C-alpha cells in the first residue's frame, strides 16, 4: 500500500501566524497535488508540483516538492480565517489510469 | 469552465431503495472517478473510467454499480445499501495523461437509513 502521511493531523492557530504542513511517503510520485476542502464541499485544487525540488507560490501559500519526489510541504504565511479547511495532498503515479493517492489530511482552524 | 456538477447534493435512502448519483463535466476530460469520503477522512477511490471504459474498481461491493454513458456523464447506481455506506460521494474528472490535474464536484451527501 502506498501511503502519504500528513502532519500535523490537526492544527489550530491564531490569525496572522505562519504554519507548515508536511506530506511524506516512501514512494516516488510523478506529481503531487494539494487540495483544500471545506465541510460538505468537494476538494478544490490549489497547485500541482511535478519537478523534484520545485517551489510554487500562490499568494500566501508556498508549495515545495522534495528533490526525490517522495514528499512535499505547504507553508502558509500570515494565516487568515478563510484558510480554515481540510488540506489534502495527493500523489499521482502517472500512467493512463491517473490514480490519485490521497494523504491522511490536515485539518486547519484559523481563529480570528 | 472547470466545473464538475453532481446531483443530487443530498440524498436519504432506505436500505431497500434503488437510487442513482449523477455527475457531469464539459471540460472534454476522458477520465472520470468516483470517490467515497467519510467525515474528516481523505477521499477513497472507488472507480476510474478512462475513455468511457472501467479501468479501476477498488474492490467495491456490487451494491455500487458505476456507469459511464458518454464522455461527459458518470453515474453511480445504488442498491441495497447499508447504513455504513453513508458518506460524501465525490465525482472527479481529468485528462488522460501523465501528471494531469483532477477536478472535483461538490459531492453528494448520502444518508442510508
Short mmCIF file of C-alpha atoms in Angstrom, two decimals:
data_model
loop_
_atom_site.label_atom_id
_atom_site.label_comp_id
_atom_site.label_asym_id
_atom_site.label_seq_id
_atom_site.Cartn_x
_atom_site.Cartn_y
_atom_site.Cartn_z
CA UNK A 1 0.00 0.00 0.00
CA UNK A 2 1.34 3.39 -0.94
CA UNK A 3 0.76 5.78 1.92
CA UNK A 4 1.00 9.53 2.07
CA UNK A 5 1.28 10.64 5.67
CA UNK A 6 0.45 14.22 6.50
CA UNK A 7 1.48 16.07 9.63
CA UNK A 8 0.20 17.56 11.72
CA UNK A 9 -3.20 15.87 11.66
CA UNK A 10 -4.88 18.86 13.36
CA UNK A 11 -3.73 22.45 13.71
CA UNK A 12 -5.47 25.33 15.46
CA UNK A 13 -3.73 28.69 15.22
CA UNK A 14 -4.43 32.39 15.59
CA UNK A 15 -4.89 34.73 12.65
CA UNK A 16 -1.55 36.08 11.46
CA UNK A 17 0.54 33.06 12.44
CA UNK A 18 2.62 31.02 10.00
CA UNK A 19 2.33 27.26 9.58
CA UNK A 20 3.74 24.35 7.61
CA UNK A 21 2.00 21.13 6.62
CA UNK A 22 4.06 18.12 5.60
CA UNK A 23 3.21 15.28 3.23
CA UNK A 24 5.59 12.31 3.33
CA UNK A 25 5.83 8.97 1.58
CA UNK A 26 8.31 6.19 0.93
CA UNK A 27 7.10 6.05 -2.69
CA UNK A 28 8.13 8.21 -5.61
CA UNK A 29 5.34 10.11 -7.35
CA UNK A 30 5.37 11.62 -10.81
CA UNK A 31 3.45 14.62 -9.48
CA UNK A 32 1.79 15.81 -6.32
CA UNK A 33 -1.31 17.91 -5.94
CA UNK A 34 -2.56 19.93 -2.97
CA UNK A 35 -6.26 20.46 -2.33
CA UNK A 36 -8.29 22.41 0.22
CA UNK A 37 -11.70 21.12 1.22
CA UNK A 38 -14.38 22.90 3.21
CA UNK A 39 -17.11 20.98 5.11
CA UNK A 40 -19.72 19.46 2.80
CA UNK A 41 -17.86 20.53 -0.34
CA UNK A 42 -15.55 18.81 -2.78
CA UNK A 43 -11.77 19.30 -2.69
CA UNK A 44 -10.56 22.37 -4.60
CA UNK A 45 -7.24 22.07 -6.38
CA UNK A 46 -4.61 24.54 -5.16
CA UNK A 47 -1.48 23.50 -7.03
CA UNK A 48 0.31 20.69 -8.86
CA UNK A 49 4.06 20.16 -8.47
CA UNK A 50 5.89 17.95 -10.92
CA UNK A 51 9.65 18.51 -10.78
CA UNK A 52 11.80 17.41 -7.84
CA UNK A 53 12.82 20.48 -5.83
CA UNK A 54 10.11 22.60 -7.42
CA UNK A 55 8.72 25.53 -5.43
CA UNK A 56 5.42 27.19 -6.33
CA UNK A 57 3.83 30.22 -4.70
CA UNK A 58 0.14 31.06 -4.62
CA UNK A 59 -0.26 34.38 -2.78
CA UNK A 60 0.47 33.50 0.89
CA UNK A 61 0.87 29.77 0.17
CA UNK A 62 4.23 28.23 -0.77
CA UNK A 63 4.41 24.65 -2.00
CA UNK A 64 7.57 22.59 -2.32
CA UNK A 65 8.17 19.18 -3.89
CA UNK A 66 11.04 17.19 -2.41
CA UNK A 67 14.13 16.54 -4.51
CA UNK A 68 13.38 12.80 -4.57
CA UNK A 69 9.68 13.41 -5.34
CA UNK A 70 8.62 11.48 -2.24
CA UNK A 71 7.49 14.36 -0.07
CA UNK A 72 6.04 17.84 -0.18
CA UNK A 73 5.29 20.75 2.09
CA UNK A 74 2.77 23.57 2.21
CA UNK A 75 3.70 26.76 4.06
CA UNK A 76 1.08 29.42 4.81
CA UNK A 77 2.23 32.89 5.79
CA UNK A 78 0.02 35.13 7.95
CA UNK A 79 -2.88 32.69 8.10
CA UNK A 80 -6.41 34.06 7.83
CA UNK A 81 -9.75 32.58 8.94
CA UNK A 82 -10.55 31.94 5.26
CA UNK A 83 -7.66 29.45 5.18
CA UNK A 84 -9.62 27.15 7.50
CA UNK A 85 -10.29 23.74 5.98
CA UNK A 86 -9.02 20.24 5.34
CA UNK A 87 -5.76 20.26 3.40
CA UNK A 88 -5.07 17.16 1.33
CA UNK A 89 -2.02 16.18 -0.63
CA UNK A 90 -2.48 13.63 -3.40
CA UNK A 91 0.23 11.78 -5.28
CA UNK A 92 -0.05 10.59 -8.85
CA UNK A 93 1.88 7.63 -10.18
CA UNK A 94 1.34 8.64 -13.77
CA UNK A 95 0.17 6.31 -16.47
CA UNK A 96 -3.16 6.05 -18.19
CA UNK A 97 -5.19 5.30 -15.08
CA UNK A 98 -4.37 8.62 -13.38
CA UNK A 99 -4.92 7.09 -9.96
CA UNK A 100 -4.51 9.64 -7.17
CA UNK A 101 -3.39 8.51 -3.74
CA UNK A 102 -4.61 10.91 -1.08
CA UNK A 103 -2.73 11.84 2.04
CA UNK A 104 -4.20 11.41 5.51
CA UNK A 105 -5.25 15.08 5.64
CA UNK A 106 -4.54 18.08 7.87
CA UNK A 107 -7.46 19.87 9.46
CA UNK A 108 -6.59 23.55 9.91
CA UNK A 109 -8.59 26.00 12.01
CA UNK A 110 -7.54 29.66 11.98
CA UNK A 111 -9.10 31.62 14.83
CA UNK A 112 -9.81 35.35 14.33
CA UNK B 1 -15.27 26.11 -17.32
CA UNK B 2 -13.63 23.89 -14.69
CA UNK B 3 -16.89 22.71 -13.19
CA UNK B 4 -17.92 19.19 -12.28
CA UNK B 5 -21.60 19.07 -11.41
CA UNK B 6 -23.07 16.43 -9.13
CA UNK B 7 -26.72 15.75 -8.42
CA UNK B 8 -28.39 15.45 -6.06
CA UNK B 9 -26.50 17.39 -3.39
CA UNK B 10 -28.20 15.43 -0.62
CA UNK B 11 -29.86 12.02 -0.69
CA UNK B 12 -31.57 9.98 2.00
CA UNK B 13 -32.45 6.42 1.08
CA UNK B 14 -33.69 3.27 2.75
CA UNK B 15 -31.76 0.03 2.65
CA UNK B 16 -34.18 -1.46 0.12
CA UNK B 17 -34.22 1.54 -2.22
CA UNK B 18 -32.56 1.93 -5.60
CA UNK B 19 -31.14 5.34 -6.39
CA UNK B 20 -28.55 6.88 -8.70
CA UNK B 21 -25.95 9.60 -8.30
CA UNK B 22 -25.11 11.68 -11.36
CA UNK B 23 -22.01 13.57 -12.42
CA UNK B 24 -21.44 15.77 -15.45
CA UNK B 25 -18.47 17.67 -16.84
CA UNK B 26 -17.92 19.61 -20.07
CA UNK B 27 -14.17 20.08 -19.93
CA UNK B 28 -13.50 17.37 -22.50
CA UNK B 29 -11.95 15.16 -19.84
CA UNK B 30 -11.84 11.47 -20.75
CA UNK B 31 -11.07 10.17 -17.24
CA UNK B 32 -13.77 10.22 -14.58
CA UNK B 33 -13.69 8.99 -11.00
CA UNK B 34 -15.89 8.11 -8.05
CA UNK B 35 -14.56 8.62 -4.53
CA UNK B 36 -16.14 7.95 -1.14
CA UNK B 37 -15.28 10.18 1.79
CA UNK B 38 -16.14 9.75 5.45
CA UNK B 39 -16.11 12.74 7.81
CA UNK B 40 -12.65 14.24 8.43
CA UNK B 41 -11.01 11.47 6.36
CA UNK B 42 -9.38 11.65 2.92
CA UNK B 43 -11.32 10.54 -0.16
CA UNK B 44 -11.07 6.85 -1.01
CA UNK B 45 -11.02 5.85 -4.66
CA UNK B 46 -13.87 3.59 -5.79
CA UNK B 47 -13.86 3.54 -9.60
CA UNK B 48 -11.95 5.04 -12.53
CA UNK B 49 -13.26 5.31 -16.08
CA UNK B 50 -10.87 6.03 -18.93
CA UNK B 51 -12.33 6.70 -22.38
CA UNK B 52 -15.71 5.52 -21.08
CA UNK B 53 -14.29 2.12 -20.07
CA UNK B 54 -13.96 0.97 -16.48
CA UNK B 55 -10.22 0.83 -15.77
CA UNK B 56 -10.11 0.57 -11.98
CA UNK B 57 -12.52 -1.00 -9.48
CA UNK B 58 -11.04 -0.78 -5.99
CA UNK B 59 -12.83 -3.94 -4.80
CA UNK B 60 -16.06 -2.04 -4.29
CA UNK B 61 -19.12 -4.11 -3.23
CA UNK B 62 -21.55 -4.90 -6.04
CA UNK B 63 -24.28 -2.85 -4.39
CA UNK B 64 -22.44 0.08 -6.02
CA UNK B 65 -22.66 -0.05 -9.82
CA UNK B 66 -20.95 2.60 -11.95
CA UNK B 67 -21.93 3.58 -15.45
CA UNK B 68 -20.37 5.94 -17.98
CA UNK B 69 -22.93 6.50 -20.74
CA UNK B 70 -20.79 9.03 -22.61
CA UNK B 71 -17.66 11.12 -22.19
CA UNK B 72 -19.46 13.83 -20.19
CA UNK B 73 -21.56 11.74 -17.82
CA UNK B 74 -20.86 9.37 -14.96
CA UNK B 75 -23.48 7.63 -12.86
CA UNK B 76 -23.31 5.58 -9.68
CA UNK B 77 -26.26 3.24 -9.19
CA UNK B 78 -27.03 2.30 -5.62
CA UNK B 79 -29.00 -0.72 -4.44
CA UNK B 80 -29.45 -2.42 -1.07
CA UNK B 81 -27.02 -0.12 0.71
CA UNK B 82 -26.09 -0.37 4.37
CA UNK B 83 -26.03 2.45 6.95
CA UNK B 84 -22.21 2.31 6.93
CA UNK B 85 -22.33 3.38 3.27
CA UNK B 86 -23.46 6.81 4.41
CA UNK B 87 -20.77 9.25 3.26
CA UNK B 88 -19.93 12.08 0.88
CA UNK B 89 -19.62 10.68 -2.65
CA UNK B 90 -17.33 12.71 -4.86
CA UNK B 91 -17.00 12.68 -8.61
CA UNK B 92 -13.85 13.95 -10.32
CA UNK B 93 -12.57 14.26 -13.85
CA UNK B 94 -9.21 14.76 -15.53
CA UNK B 95 -7.43 14.45 -18.81
CA UNK B 96 -5.93 11.06 -19.60
CA UNK B 97 -2.25 11.95 -19.47
CA UNK B 98 0.65 11.91 -17.06
CA UNK B 99 0.59 14.41 -14.16
CA UNK B 100 -2.84 15.66 -15.02
CA UNK B 101 -4.94 17.57 -12.51
CA UNK B 102 -8.21 16.22 -11.14
CA UNK B 103 -11.19 18.49 -10.65
CA UNK B 104 -13.84 17.53 -8.13
CA UNK B 105 -17.55 18.11 -7.88
CA UNK B 106 -19.22 19.34 -4.71
CA UNK B 107 -20.28 15.83 -3.81
CA UNK B 108 -23.49 14.09 -2.86
CA UNK B 109 -24.12 13.67 0.85
CA UNK B 110 -25.70 10.22 1.13
CA UNK B 111 -27.51 9.00 4.22
CA UNK B 112 -28.72 5.40 4.36
CA UNK B 113 -31.45 4.76 6.91
#
